[in-house]
């Protein structure tokens, strides 16, 4: 386990002067800059750290209190992730972002007992959206079951609302992460009458020849992918090798970054993925980032990932954490908030277009509100498509709702079972 810290200039100055450091707000970053998933972990961690640096340099912190990001290397390993949690929680950690479904599952009982909130943005245990059962877990703005529904909704839209008899294959990372959408897709199969084939890919995902031979033989109408890291790159290249139509190949939002498409070159043109936010740098906040972070040499990385999908996702996660902290400060009337107060701020978080515009991020992501009952927001998602000529991702749909009748029923069922197993009394009454 590697533990590093991004220490603010204010703390450094205080230590140099021989005085006690000023109060600070601590945000751990359970990152992975090493191992097979590092190419995806690095841009997210950079974006997350850079947003807090921007807030420190431009705004003087959050409510006048400077931020310190404590980064701990997990290598996308669940055991190391738990070790990182135990090593950092005593530093006043306000919220955890594990960036791993496996780590998230292990930390759910721990953060709840320790009264520290956790945000699994678009990943983790889907039923944690039920705030009545999962008091300290948040997965706004959307979850994996929403994602499965968004993919099917897009296919429905392309086919006039009727996909009965069509064949859809799910190519998934053989882990807790990859298995998340299966139950939802099975429910949607019963509802819409399509045929579902499941193809698991073992870690780290480089061995897929047999999978794509099967796809070539069976010729499914659509292929959905729940992949991560090198698995995505290999899948897109294998799809190109068998000339599978890229416009019928749709990844989840963790299978739709430049890391996934660039290695295949022109062959990746037309590939699609789900999205929970926008891409690019055409937002005023990036001008601020240039002035206050990049020009000062304070960027967490080399600066070459800015505007790319996973950097933007880390940046977005940082923004949501900061806005939740501001909300907590407003609720409790103090700047030096505790983890318990941060939880309250996350549960009362409202993100609308007016706020996003004020933050210099207009049309960057969907509007949503969190509540005691709903820790997942409305589950909005969009579809983006890769243009290999311009080497850019672009949204090709608006943010839309998932099939909440199916998704919410599954959330209620799964969270009720969890409550029964763990003797949890539902709250928010």
Coordinates of C-alpha atoms in Angstrom, one line a residue:
X1 CA 0.0 0.0 0.0
X2 CA 1.4 3.4 -1.0
X3 CA 0.2 6.4 0.9
X4 CA 0.9 9.9 -0.5
X5 CA -0.6 13.3 0.3
X6 CA -1.3 16.5 -1.6
X7 CA -0.5 19.1 1.2
X8 CA -1.8 22.6 0.8
X9 CA 0.5 25.6 0.7
X10 CA -1.1 27.0 3.8
X11 CA -0.2 23.9 5.8
X12 CA 3.4 23.9 4.5
X13 CA 3.7 27.6 5.4
X14 CA 2.4 27.0 8.9
X15 CA 4.8 24.1 9.5
X16 CA 7.7 26.2 8.2
X17 CA 6.8 29.0 10.6
X18 CA 6.8 26.5 13.5
X19 CA 3.1 27.0 14.3
X20 CA 0.2 24.6 14.3
X21 CA -1.3 24.1 10.8
X22 CA -4.6 25.8 10.1
X23 CA -7.8 23.8 10.1
X24 CA -8.3 21.8 6.9
X25 CA -10.9 19.7 5.2
X26 CA -9.6 16.2 4.3
X27 CA -10.7 14.3 1.2
X28 CA -9.1 10.9 0.7
X29 CA -8.5 9.6 -2.8
X30 CA -8.4 5.8 -3.1
X31 CA -6.5 5.8 -6.4
X32 CA -4.7 3.3 -8.6
X33 CA -1.7 4.6 -10.5
X34 CA -0.2 1.2 -10.7
X35 CA -1.3 -2.2 -12.0
X36 CA -3.4 -3.2 -15.1
X37 CA -6.1 -0.6 -14.5
X38 CA -3.7 2.3 -14.0
X39 CA -4.4 3.9 -17.4
X40 CA -8.0 4.4 -16.3
X41 CA -7.2 5.2 -12.6
X42 CA -4.7 7.9 -13.3
X43 CA -6.9 10.4 -15.2
X44 CA -9.7 10.1 -12.7
X45 CA -7.3 10.6 -9.7
X46 CA -5.8 13.6 -11.5
X47 CA -9.1 15.2 -12.2
X48 CA -10.3 14.7 -8.6
X49 CA -7.1 16.2 -7.2
X50 CA -7.1 19.1 -9.6
X51 CA -10.6 20.2 -8.7
X52 CA -9.6 20.6 -5.1
X53 CA -6.4 22.4 -6.0
X54 CA -8.5 24.8 -8.1
X55 CA -10.8 25.4 -5.2
X56 CA -7.9 26.1 -2.9
X57 CA -6.0 28.4 -5.3
X58 CA -9.0 30.3 -6.7
X59 CA -11.4 30.3 -3.8
X60 CA -9.2 29.9 -0.7
X61 CA -10.7 26.5 0.1
X62 CA -14.3 25.7 0.9
X63 CA -15.9 28.2 3.2
X64 CA -12.5 29.6 4.0
X65 CA -11.1 26.3 5.0
X66 CA -8.3 24.8 2.9
X67 CA -8.6 21.3 1.4
X68 CA -6.1 18.5 1.7
X69 CA -6.3 15.5 -0.6
X70 CA -4.8 12.3 0.9
X71 CA -4.1 9.9 -1.9
X72 CA -3.7 6.1 -1.1
X73 CA -2.7 3.6 -3.8
X74 CA -5.0 0.6 -4.1
X75 CA -3.9 -0.9 -7.4
X76 CA -7.7 -1.7 -7.9
X77 CA -7.2 -4.4 -5.3
X78 CA -10.0 -4.8 -2.8
X79 CA -7.8 -5.8 0.1
X80 CA -5.5 -2.8 -0.4
X81 CA -8.5 -0.6 -0.7
X82 CA -9.7 -1.6 2.7
X83 CA -6.1 -1.1 4.1
X84 CA -6.2 2.4 2.6
X85 CA -9.5 3.2 4.3
X86 CA -8.1 2.1 7.7
X87 CA -4.9 4.1 7.1
X88 CA -6.7 7.3 6.2
X89 CA -10.0 7.5 8.1
X90 CA -8.4 8.9 11.2
X91 CA -7.2 12.0 9.4
X92 CA -10.7 13.5 9.5
X93 CA -11.7 12.0 6.1
X94 CA -15.0 13.6 5.0
X95 CA -16.0 11.3 2.2
X96 CA -14.6 8.2 0.4
X97 CA -14.6 7.6 -3.4
X98 CA -13.2 4.1 -3.9
X99 CA -13.5 3.9 -7.7
X100 CA -14.0 0.2 -7.3
X101 CA -17.2 -1.8 -6.9
X102 CA -15.3 -4.5 -5.0
X103 CA -13.8 -2.0 -2.5
X104 CA -17.2 -0.3 -2.2
X105 CA -18.9 -3.5 -1.1
X106 CA -16.3 -4.1 1.6
X107 CA -16.5 -0.5 2.9
X108 CA -20.3 -0.2 3.1
X109 CA -20.5 -1.6 6.7
X110 CA -17.3 0.1 7.7
X111 CA -18.2 3.6 6.7
X112 CA -21.6 3.2 8.2
X113 CA -20.2 2.1 11.5
X114 CA -17.6 4.9 11.4
X115 CA -20.2 7.6 10.5
X116 CA -18.3 8.6 7.3
X117 CA -20.1 9.0 4.0
X118 CA -19.1 7.2 0.8
X119 CA -19.8 8.2 -2.8
X120 CA -19.7 5.5 -5.5
X121 CA -20.4 7.7 -8.5
X122 CA -22.0 5.5 -11.1
X123 CA -20.7 2.3 -9.6
X124 CA -20.8 0.1 -6.5
X125 CA -23.8 -1.5 -4.9
X126 CA -26.8 -0.3 -6.9
X127 CA -29.4 -0.8 -4.1
X128 CA -27.4 1.7 -2.0
X129 CA -29.6 4.2 -3.8
X130 CA -32.2 3.4 -1.1
X131 CA -31.2 5.9 1.6
X132 CA -33.8 4.4 3.9
X133 CA -31.5 1.4 4.3
X134 CA -28.0 2.7 3.3
X135 CA -27.7 5.8 5.4
X136 CA -24.0 6.6 4.4
X137 CA -23.8 5.4 0.8
X138 CA -24.5 7.6 -2.2
X139 CA -24.4 6.7 -5.9
X140 CA -25.8 9.7 -7.6
X141 CA -26.3 10.7 -10.4
X142 CA -27.0 7.2 -11.8
X143 CA -26.3 3.5 -11.1
X144 CA -25.5 0.4 -13.0
X145 CA -29.1 -0.8 -13.1
X146 CA -30.0 2.6 -14.6
X147 CA -27.2 2.0 -17.1
X148 CA -28.6 -1.3 -18.2
X149 CA -31.9 0.3 -18.8
X150 CA -30.4 3.2 -20.7
X151 CA -28.7 0.8 -23.0
X152 CA -31.9 -1.0 -23.7
X153 CA -33.8 2.2 -24.0
X154 CA -31.4 3.4 -26.7
X155 CA -31.8 0.1 -28.6
X156 CA -35.6 0.5 -28.3
X157 CA -35.4 4.0 -29.7
X158 CA -33.3 2.7 -32.7
X159 CA -35.9 0.0 -33.4
X160 CA -39.2 1.9 -33.1
X161 CA -39.8 0.6 -29.6
X162 CA -40.0 -3.1 -30.5
X163 CA -37.0 -5.4 -29.9
X164 CA -38.9 -8.6 -29.4
X165 CA -36.9 -11.6 -30.8
X166 CA -33.7 -9.6 -31.1
X167 CA -30.5 -11.0 -29.6
X168 CA -28.3 -9.0 -27.2
X169 CA -25.0 -10.2 -25.7
X170 CA -23.6 -8.8 -22.5
X171 CA -19.8 -9.0 -22.5
X172 CA -18.8 -8.3 -18.9
X173 CA -15.8 -8.2 -16.5
X174 CA -16.1 -11.3 -14.4
X175 CA -16.3 -9.4 -11.1
X176 CA -18.8 -7.8 -8.8
X177 CA -18.7 -4.8 -11.1
X178 CA -19.4 -6.7 -14.3
X179 CA -22.2 -8.8 -12.8
X180 CA -24.2 -5.8 -11.6
X181 CA -26.4 -5.3 -14.7
X182 CA -27.3 -8.9 -15.2
X183 CA -30.4 -9.0 -13.0
X184 CA -31.8 -5.8 -14.6
X185 CA -31.2 -7.1 -18.1
X186 CA -33.0 -10.3 -17.3
X187 CA -36.0 -8.4 -16.1
X188 CA -35.9 -6.2 -19.2
X189 CA -35.6 -9.4 -21.3
X190 CA -38.9 -10.6 -19.8
X191 CA -40.5 -7.2 -20.4
X192 CA -39.3 -6.7 -24.0
X193 CA -38.9 -10.2 -25.3
X194 CA -35.2 -10.1 -26.5
X195 CA -32.8 -12.9 -26.1
X196 CA -29.9 -12.3 -23.7
X197 CA -26.5 -14.1 -23.8
X198 CA -23.9 -13.6 -21.0
X199 CA -20.2 -13.7 -21.8
X200 CA -17.9 -13.2 -18.7
X201 CA -14.3 -12.1 -19.3
X202 CA -11.8 -12.9 -16.6
X203 CA -9.4 -10.3 -15.0
X204 CA -7.7 -8.4 -16.5
X205 CA -9.5 -9.0 -19.8
X206 CA -6.9 -9.7 -22.4
X207 CA -8.1 -13.2 -23.3
X208 CA -11.2 -12.7 -25.5
X209 CA -10.6 -14.6 -28.7
X210 CA -13.2 -17.3 -27.9
X211 CA -15.8 -14.7 -26.9
X212 CA -15.6 -12.9 -30.2
X213 CA -15.5 -16.2 -32.1
X214 CA -18.8 -16.9 -30.4
X215 CA -20.1 -13.4 -31.3
X216 CA -19.1 -13.9 -34.9
X217 CA -20.8 -17.2 -35.0
X218 CA -24.1 -16.2 -33.3
X219 CA -24.2 -12.6 -34.8
X220 CA -26.2 -10.9 -32.0
X221 CA -28.0 -7.8 -33.0
X222 CA -26.3 -5.8 -30.2
X223 CA -23.4 -6.3 -27.9
X224 CA -23.3 -4.5 -24.5
X225 CA -20.1 -4.2 -22.5
X226 CA -19.4 -3.8 -18.8
X227 CA -15.6 -3.6 -19.0
X228 CA -12.7 -1.8 -17.4
X229 CA -9.1 -1.2 -18.3
X230 CA -7.4 -3.3 -21.0
X231 CA -10.6 -5.4 -21.4
X232 CA -12.2 -2.5 -23.2
X233 CA -9.3 -1.9 -25.6
X234 CA -9.1 -5.6 -26.4
X235 CA -12.9 -5.9 -26.9
X236 CA -13.0 -3.0 -29.4
X237 CA -10.1 -4.3 -31.3
X238 CA -11.6 -7.8 -31.4
X239 CA -14.9 -6.4 -32.6
X240 CA -13.1 -4.6 -35.4
X241 CA -11.3 -7.8 -36.3
X242 CA -14.6 -9.7 -36.9
X243 CA -16.1 -6.6 -38.5
X244 CA -18.9 -6.3 -35.9
X245 CA -20.8 -3.1 -36.6
X246 CA -19.5 -0.5 -34.1
X247 CA -22.8 1.4 -33.9
X248 CA -24.3 -1.8 -32.4
X249 CA -21.6 -2.1 -29.8
X250 CA -22.5 -0.2 -26.6
X251 CA -20.4 0.1 -23.5
X252 CA -21.3 1.3 -20.0
X253 CA -19.8 4.7 -18.9
X254 CA -16.7 2.9 -17.6
X255 CA -16.2 1.4 -21.1
X256 CA -16.2 4.7 -23.0
X257 CA -13.0 6.6 -22.6
X258 CA -10.2 7.6 -25.0
X259 CA -8.1 4.9 -23.5
X260 CA -10.6 2.4 -24.8
X261 CA -11.0 3.7 -28.4
X262 CA -7.7 5.3 -29.4
X263 CA -5.7 2.0 -29.6
X264 CA -8.0 0.7 -32.3
X265 CA -7.5 3.7 -34.5
X266 CA -10.1 4.2 -37.3
X267 CA -11.6 0.8 -36.6
X268 CA -13.2 2.2 -33.4
X269 CA -15.2 4.8 -35.3
X270 CA -18.9 4.7 -34.4
X271 CA -18.5 2.8 -31.1
X272 CA -21.0 3.9 -28.4
X273 CA -21.0 4.2 -24.7
X274 CA -23.3 5.4 -22.0
X275 CA -22.5 8.8 -20.3
X276 CA -23.3 10.4 -17.0
X277 CA -21.6 13.7 -17.9
X278 CA -20.2 15.6 -20.9
X279 CA -16.7 15.7 -22.2
X280 CA -14.2 18.2 -23.6
X281 CA -12.9 21.5 -22.2
X282 CA -15.4 24.0 -23.6
X283 CA -16.4 25.2 -20.2
X284 CA -15.3 28.4 -18.3
X285 CA -14.1 26.3 -15.4
X286 CA -11.2 25.0 -17.5
X287 CA -10.0 28.6 -18.1
X288 CA -9.9 28.9 -14.3
X289 CA -8.0 25.6 -14.1
X290 CA -5.4 26.9 -16.6
X291 CA -4.9 30.1 -14.6
X292 CA -4.9 28.8 -11.1
X293 CA -3.6 25.3 -11.4
X294 CA -1.8 24.5 -14.7
X295 CA 0.1 27.8 -15.1
X296 CA 1.3 27.5 -11.5
X297 CA 2.6 24.0 -12.0
X298 CA 0.2 22.5 -9.5
X299 CA -1.5 19.9 -11.7
X300 CA -1.6 16.4 -10.2
X301 CA -0.6 14.9 -13.6
X302 CA 1.1 15.9 -16.8
X303 CA -1.9 17.8 -18.0
X304 CA -2.4 15.7 -21.1
X305 CA -5.6 14.1 -19.8
X306 CA -7.6 17.3 -19.2
X307 CA -11.0 17.2 -21.0
X308 CA -10.9 13.5 -21.6
X309 CA -13.7 11.3 -20.3
X310 CA -12.1 9.9 -17.1
X311 CA -10.3 13.1 -16.1
X312 CA -13.6 14.9 -16.5
X313 CA -15.3 12.2 -14.3
X314 CA -12.7 12.7 -11.5
X315 CA -13.1 16.5 -11.9
X316 CA -16.9 16.1 -11.7
X317 CA -16.6 13.9 -8.6
X318 CA -14.5 16.6 -7.0
X319 CA -17.1 19.2 -7.8
X320 CA -19.9 17.2 -6.4
X321 CA -17.9 16.6 -3.2
X322 CA -17.2 20.3 -2.8
X323 CA -20.8 21.3 -3.4
X324 CA -21.9 18.7 -0.8
X325 CA -19.4 20.2 1.7
X326 CA -20.7 23.7 1.0
X327 CA -24.2 22.4 1.6
X328 CA -23.1 20.8 4.9
X329 CA -21.6 24.1 6.0
X330 CA -24.8 25.9 5.2
X331 CA -26.9 23.3 7.1
X332 CA -24.8 23.3 10.2
X333 CA -23.6 26.9 10.2
X334 CA -19.9 26.0 10.6
X335 CA -17.0 25.8 8.2
X336 CA -15.1 23.0 9.9
X337 CA -17.5 20.3 9.2
X338 CA -17.3 16.7 10.4
X339 CA -17.8 13.5 8.4
X340 CA -21.3 13.3 9.9
X341 CA -22.1 16.8 8.7
X342 CA -20.7 16.0 5.3
X343 CA -23.2 13.1 5.1
X344 CA -26.0 15.5 5.8
X345 CA -24.7 17.8 3.0
X346 CA -24.6 14.9 0.6
X347 CA -28.2 13.9 1.5
X348 CA -29.4 17.5 0.9
X349 CA -27.4 18.1 -2.3
X350 CA -29.1 19.8 -5.2
X351 CA -27.4 20.2 -8.6
X352 CA -29.3 22.1 -11.2
X353 CA -28.3 23.9 -14.3
X354 CA -28.2 27.3 -12.6
X355 CA -25.6 26.0 -10.1
X356 CA -23.6 24.3 -12.8
X357 CA -23.6 27.5 -14.9
X358 CA -22.4 29.5 -11.8
X359 CA -19.6 26.9 -11.4
X360 CA -18.5 27.4 -15.0
X361 CA -19.8 24.0 -16.0
X362 CA -23.0 24.6 -18.0
X363 CA -24.5 21.5 -19.6
X364 CA -21.7 19.4 -18.0
X365 CA -24.0 16.9 -16.4
X366 CA -27.6 16.3 -15.5
X367 CA -29.7 18.1 -12.9
X368 CA -30.6 16.1 -9.8
X369 CA -31.5 16.3 -6.2
X370 CA -30.7 13.9 -3.3
X371 CA -33.0 13.1 -0.4
X372 CA -33.1 10.9 2.7
X373 CA -35.0 8.3 0.7
X374 CA -33.1 8.6 -2.6
X375 CA -29.3 8.6 -2.5
X376 CA -29.1 7.9 -6.2
X377 CA -30.8 10.8 -7.8
X378 CA -33.2 10.3 -10.8
X379 CA -30.8 7.9 -12.7
X380 CA -30.3 10.1 -15.7
X381 CA -28.0 9.0 -18.5
X382 CA -27.1 9.7 -22.1
X383 CA -25.4 8.0 -25.0
X384 CA -22.1 9.2 -26.5
X385 CA -20.4 8.1 -29.7
X386 CA -16.7 7.9 -30.7
X387 CA -15.6 9.9 -33.8
X388 CA -12.2 8.3 -34.7
X389 CA -11.5 11.0 -37.3
X390 CA -11.8 13.9 -34.8
X391 CA -10.7 11.6 -31.9
X392 CA -13.5 12.9 -29.7
X393 CA -16.6 11.6 -27.9
X394 CA -19.8 13.5 -28.4
X395 CA -23.2 13.0 -26.8
X396 CA -25.7 11.8 -29.4
X397 CA -28.8 11.8 -27.0
X398 CA -30.1 14.0 -24.3
X399 CA -30.0 12.8 -20.7
X400 CA -33.0 10.6 -20.2
X401 CA -34.6 8.5 -17.5
X402 CA -34.2 4.8 -17.0
X403 CA -37.1 2.4 -16.7
X404 CA -37.8 3.2 -13.0
X405 CA -40.6 0.7 -12.7
X406 CA -38.1 -2.1 -13.2
X407 CA -35.1 -0.5 -11.6
X408 CA -36.8 0.8 -8.4
X409 CA -38.5 -2.5 -7.8
X410 CA -35.1 -4.3 -7.9
X411 CA -33.6 -1.7 -5.6
X412 CA -36.4 -2.1 -3.1
X413 CA -36.1 -5.9 -3.3
X414 CA -32.3 -6.0 -2.9
X415 CA -32.2 -3.3 -0.2
X416 CA -34.9 -5.0 1.8
X417 CA -33.0 -8.3 1.8
X418 CA -29.9 -6.4 2.9
X419 CA -31.8 -4.8 5.8
X420 CA -33.2 -8.1 6.9
X421 CA -29.7 -9.7 6.8
X422 CA -28.1 -6.9 8.8
X423 CA -31.0 -6.0 11.2
X424 CA -31.4 -2.5 9.8
X425 CA -34.5 -0.5 10.6
X426 CA -35.5 1.7 7.7
X427 CA -35.2 5.4 8.3
X428 CA -36.7 8.6 6.8
X429 CA -40.1 8.0 8.4

